[in-house]
Amino acid sequence: MSKPAIGFIGLGLMGGAMVGRLQDMGYALTVLGNTDRTYLDAAIARGATEAADAKAVAEASDIIMLCMGTSDHVESRMRGDAGVIAGLRSGATVVDFGTSLPASSRALAAEVAAAGGAFLDAPLGRTPAHAKDGLLNIMASGDKAAFDAVEPVLKDLGENVFHLGDIGSGHTIKLINNFFGMTVANAMAEAFAMADVAGVDRANLYNVMSAGPLHSGMMDFVKAYGVDGDATKLEFAIKNAAKDVGYYARMTEDAGVDSIMSKGTLEALTTARDEGQADDMVSQMVDFYAKRFKG
């Protein structure tokens, strides 16, 4: 069987790696980037076609994939005269790989369905390094028949591909996942900074903590920078972490509940972002706490 034509919008660090993987697997791609052309030009050099706008991406594609930073970014590419919905083929499927607000996904799904297509929210777990090898975790939700139709393509991108229920379920679970992960990361970062204040060696602290039930991959990511000076083990910027935890907080507000745990994490991330660490990796929150504790 011939492979479906794929449109991809948003070739940043993660999107660029995913497009490279799709090209490795023999898919024909139509691509649309933003301001940084690094990964866009690399894809074009390998045979991808650059589109003038999101509408042109949709007109050329059976599956349209978006990997963008915020719900506003996704909505701006989906709507309007030059948007995906305006150029959607009958029966096409749109897949949002970003981390978006569930309410936004539900609204877009209804608009896509009215235009004769299907919309899946499918946020990602793991890193761009995993994307290059097709080892992402993909948390998809939405119409099951549409998911079944595109699942073979998703399995070329992900090692673990889940269908999690009605539209918005994927983004809901991703936001809970990222809230938890960023809270753990911040707790470990503060722990290293507190070790400095108390005159305790960071490596000794890690060795004790990691020998018990507290040990986790996130602990190891923060240790990689806090002890070893390597911030690349978790390629996730503080500004993106602040956005995701902020979305989690909005989701809790929309649900009518008061989140206690997210408040401290969100305050730390947004303060670090606004004080010049926006592009630092999350593991570098160790520096934020260390500086704060020094006064």
XYZ file of C-alpha atoms in Angstrom:
295
model
C 0.000 0.000 0.000
C 1.184 3.528 -0.750
C 2.009 5.729 2.210
C -0.286 8.681 3.012
C 0.866 12.189 2.115
C 1.804 14.028 5.292
C 1.795 17.732 6.049
C 3.860 18.926 9.009
C 3.582 22.360 10.619
C 6.105 23.449 13.243
C 9.670 22.276 12.632
C 11.353 23.211 15.876
C 13.633 20.917 17.844
C 10.997 18.209 18.313
C 9.105 18.742 15.056
C 12.312 18.746 13.073
C 13.361 15.441 14.590
C 9.942 13.938 13.839
C 10.066 15.091 10.221
C 13.502 13.541 9.876
C 12.134 10.278 11.180
C 9.187 10.372 8.766
C 11.583 10.990 5.890
C 13.721 8.072 7.050
C 10.576 5.940 6.823
C 9.864 7.022 3.252
C 6.955 9.446 3.676
C 6.419 12.350 1.286
C 6.059 15.581 3.262
C 4.758 19.086 2.772
C 6.172 21.342 5.479
C 5.600 24.759 7.011
C 7.946 26.305 9.555
C 8.131 29.438 11.652
C 11.046 31.880 12.015
C 13.938 29.433 12.471
C 14.610 27.611 9.211
C 17.253 25.185 10.530
C 15.103 22.047 10.481
C 12.856 23.314 7.689
C 15.788 23.696 5.299
C 17.128 20.292 6.311
C 13.779 18.695 5.466
C 13.592 20.496 2.119
C 17.129 19.356 1.286
C 15.894 15.787 1.743
C 12.945 16.254 -0.607
C 10.155 17.837 1.441
C 8.005 20.495 -0.241
C 7.668 23.881 1.477
C 4.117 25.255 1.545
C 3.153 28.913 1.398
C 0.671 28.628 4.248
C -1.258 26.157 6.395
C -4.091 25.946 3.861
C -1.637 24.736 1.217
C -0.293 22.124 3.645
C -3.805 20.759 4.135
C -4.591 20.780 0.406
C -1.572 18.536 -0.238
C -1.990 16.118 2.676
C -3.960 13.135 3.918
C -2.636 13.662 7.448
C -1.747 17.105 8.819
C 0.516 17.141 11.870
C 1.170 20.146 14.077
C 3.968 20.423 16.624
C 3.697 23.919 18.058
C 4.299 25.729 21.317
C 0.892 26.907 22.499
C -2.833 26.526 21.926
C -2.858 30.021 20.408
C -0.238 28.935 17.868
C -2.249 25.844 16.944
C -5.484 27.808 16.609
C -3.816 30.436 14.416
C -2.638 27.751 11.988
C -5.968 25.923 12.011
C -8.388 28.826 11.516
C -8.797 31.621 8.999
C -8.681 31.877 5.218
C -5.092 30.576 5.128
C -5.614 27.921 7.822
C -5.664 24.141 7.785
C -9.452 23.894 8.011
C -9.863 26.077 4.912
C -7.796 23.632 2.835
C -8.807 20.356 4.442
C -9.360 17.356 2.185
C -12.495 15.305 2.834
C -11.569 12.470 5.184
C -8.236 13.994 6.210
C -6.983 13.720 9.777
C -5.344 16.502 11.785
C -3.007 15.488 14.622
C -1.913 18.038 17.241
C 1.343 16.822 18.825
C 1.808 19.929 20.962
C 0.763 20.385 24.568
C -2.478 22.334 24.306
C -5.482 23.146 26.451
C -8.112 20.359 26.308
C -10.918 22.870 25.744
C -9.105 24.237 22.710
C -8.725 20.727 21.282
C -12.423 20.005 21.734
C -13.387 23.224 19.921
C -11.022 22.536 17.024
C -12.220 18.934 16.738
C -15.791 20.140 16.226
C -14.688 22.589 13.519
C -12.620 19.970 11.718
C -15.488 17.474 11.846
C -17.798 20.096 10.321
C -15.289 20.471 7.471
C -15.324 16.716 6.797
C -12.184 15.666 8.646
C -11.090 14.319 12.016
C -8.937 15.876 14.749
C -6.779 13.979 17.228
C -4.893 15.472 20.139
C -1.692 13.465 20.546
C 0.817 15.112 22.895
C 4.253 13.593 23.199
C 6.449 12.115 25.872
C 10.249 11.747 25.731
C 12.773 13.904 23.900
C 13.866 14.921 20.380
C 16.613 12.302 20.630
C 13.892 9.655 20.994
C 11.973 11.214 18.090
C 14.897 10.661 15.735
C 14.654 6.924 16.367
C 10.862 6.631 16.449
C 10.786 6.047 20.202
C 8.351 8.711 21.394
C 5.425 8.128 23.716
C 2.271 9.341 21.941
C -0.863 10.057 23.990
C -3.622 10.217 21.387
C -7.326 10.769 21.849
C -10.320 11.501 19.676
C -12.368 9.563 17.125
C -11.318 5.903 17.370
C -11.822 5.154 13.672
C -9.590 8.092 12.756
C -6.993 6.926 15.260
C -7.059 3.382 13.864
C -6.503 4.756 10.352
C -3.405 6.778 11.301
C -2.022 4.426 13.952
C 0.521 2.823 11.582
C 2.027 6.262 10.942
C 2.030 7.073 14.658
C 3.830 3.793 15.314
C 6.567 4.894 12.940
C 7.070 7.852 15.280
C 6.434 6.290 18.672
C 7.469 3.233 20.635
C 4.391 3.511 22.860
C 1.223 4.745 21.137
C -1.870 5.092 23.302
C -5.508 5.823 22.484
C -6.848 7.418 25.634
C -10.504 8.143 24.898
C -12.528 11.164 23.863
C -10.929 14.268 22.369
C -8.959 16.234 24.952
C -8.058 13.172 27.033
C -4.537 13.108 25.637
C -3.869 16.734 26.504
C -5.451 16.298 29.930
C -3.157 13.389 30.755
C -0.121 15.200 29.294
C -0.763 18.269 31.438
C -1.115 16.136 34.582
C 2.053 14.269 33.583
C 4.022 17.483 33.056
C 2.731 19.077 36.246
C 3.986 16.045 38.159
C 7.307 15.882 36.325
C 8.068 19.573 36.729
C 7.121 19.475 40.398
C 9.542 16.581 40.968
C 12.253 18.391 38.993
C 11.824 21.549 41.044
C 11.863 19.617 44.308
C 15.144 17.965 43.320
C 16.622 21.273 42.173
C 15.772 22.883 45.496
C 17.149 19.858 47.340
C 20.562 20.349 45.685
C 20.500 24.068 46.507
C 19.593 23.306 50.118
C 22.494 20.855 50.284
C 24.787 23.769 49.404
C 23.297 25.913 52.161
C 23.687 23.089 54.696
C 27.240 22.267 53.619
C 26.325 18.810 52.313
C 27.905 17.403 49.154
C 25.378 17.228 46.287
C 26.691 13.885 45.052
C 26.313 12.357 48.505
C 22.756 13.633 48.716
C 21.942 12.104 45.334
C 23.585 8.783 46.205
C 21.427 8.413 49.318
C 18.178 9.591 47.714
C 18.613 7.476 44.579
C 19.238 4.333 46.612
C 15.642 4.371 47.869
C 12.091 4.678 46.517
C 12.574 8.339 45.570
C 14.764 7.383 42.631
C 13.351 8.398 39.262
C 14.354 9.371 35.774
C 13.547 13.002 36.560
C 15.850 12.902 39.575
C 18.613 11.646 37.283
C 17.981 14.440 34.761
C 18.366 17.104 37.454
C 21.397 15.345 38.914
C 23.020 15.324 35.483
C 23.243 19.120 35.709
C 23.287 19.670 39.475
C 26.184 17.264 40.038
C 27.726 16.590 36.618
C 27.140 19.940 34.897
C 25.308 18.427 31.906
C 22.036 20.220 31.066
C 21.365 18.236 27.877
C 19.869 15.109 29.433
C 16.449 16.765 29.565
C 16.034 19.042 26.548
C 13.050 20.951 27.917
C 13.284 24.705 28.392
C 12.111 26.511 31.493
C 9.792 28.726 29.410
C 8.053 25.615 28.042
C 7.767 24.073 31.484
C 6.203 27.284 32.780
C 3.716 27.226 29.914
C 2.705 23.613 30.567
C 2.279 24.029 34.322
C 0.374 27.238 33.617
C -1.955 25.276 31.334
C -2.373 22.675 34.085
C -3.354 25.471 36.497
C -5.887 26.807 33.972
C -7.282 23.310 33.552
C -7.772 22.974 37.312
C -9.504 26.362 37.408
C -11.795 25.340 34.544
C -12.646 22.212 36.527
C -13.548 24.326 39.570
C -10.799 22.995 41.855
C -7.974 24.750 43.688
C -4.581 23.174 42.995
C -2.203 23.516 45.930
C 0.843 21.702 44.567
C 1.089 23.513 41.234
C 1.337 26.971 42.788
C 4.907 26.683 44.047
C 6.130 24.982 40.890
C 4.506 27.571 38.650
C 5.829 30.487 40.718
C 9.377 29.131 40.546
C 9.281 28.448 36.809
C 7.701 31.758 35.846
C 10.081 33.709 38.103
C 13.112 31.924 36.632
C 11.760 32.559 33.128
C 11.213 36.256 33.796
C 14.628 36.669 35.453
C 16.570 35.555 32.390
C 16.470 31.745 32.438
C 13.701 31.276 29.864
C 15.912 29.336 27.462
C 17.763 27.363 30.143
C 16.838 23.723 30.568
C 14.648 22.635 33.481
C 17.598 20.958 35.235
C 19.164 24.424 35.484
C 16.488 25.377 37.988
C 19.210 24.266 40.410
C 20.898 27.605 39.668
C 17.659 29.487 40.303
C 17.269 28.005 43.782
C 20.973 28.321 44.585
C 20.919 32.016 43.705
C 17.693 32.545 45.633
C 19.075 30.890 48.767
C 22.223 33.028 48.662
C 20.034 36.124 48.859
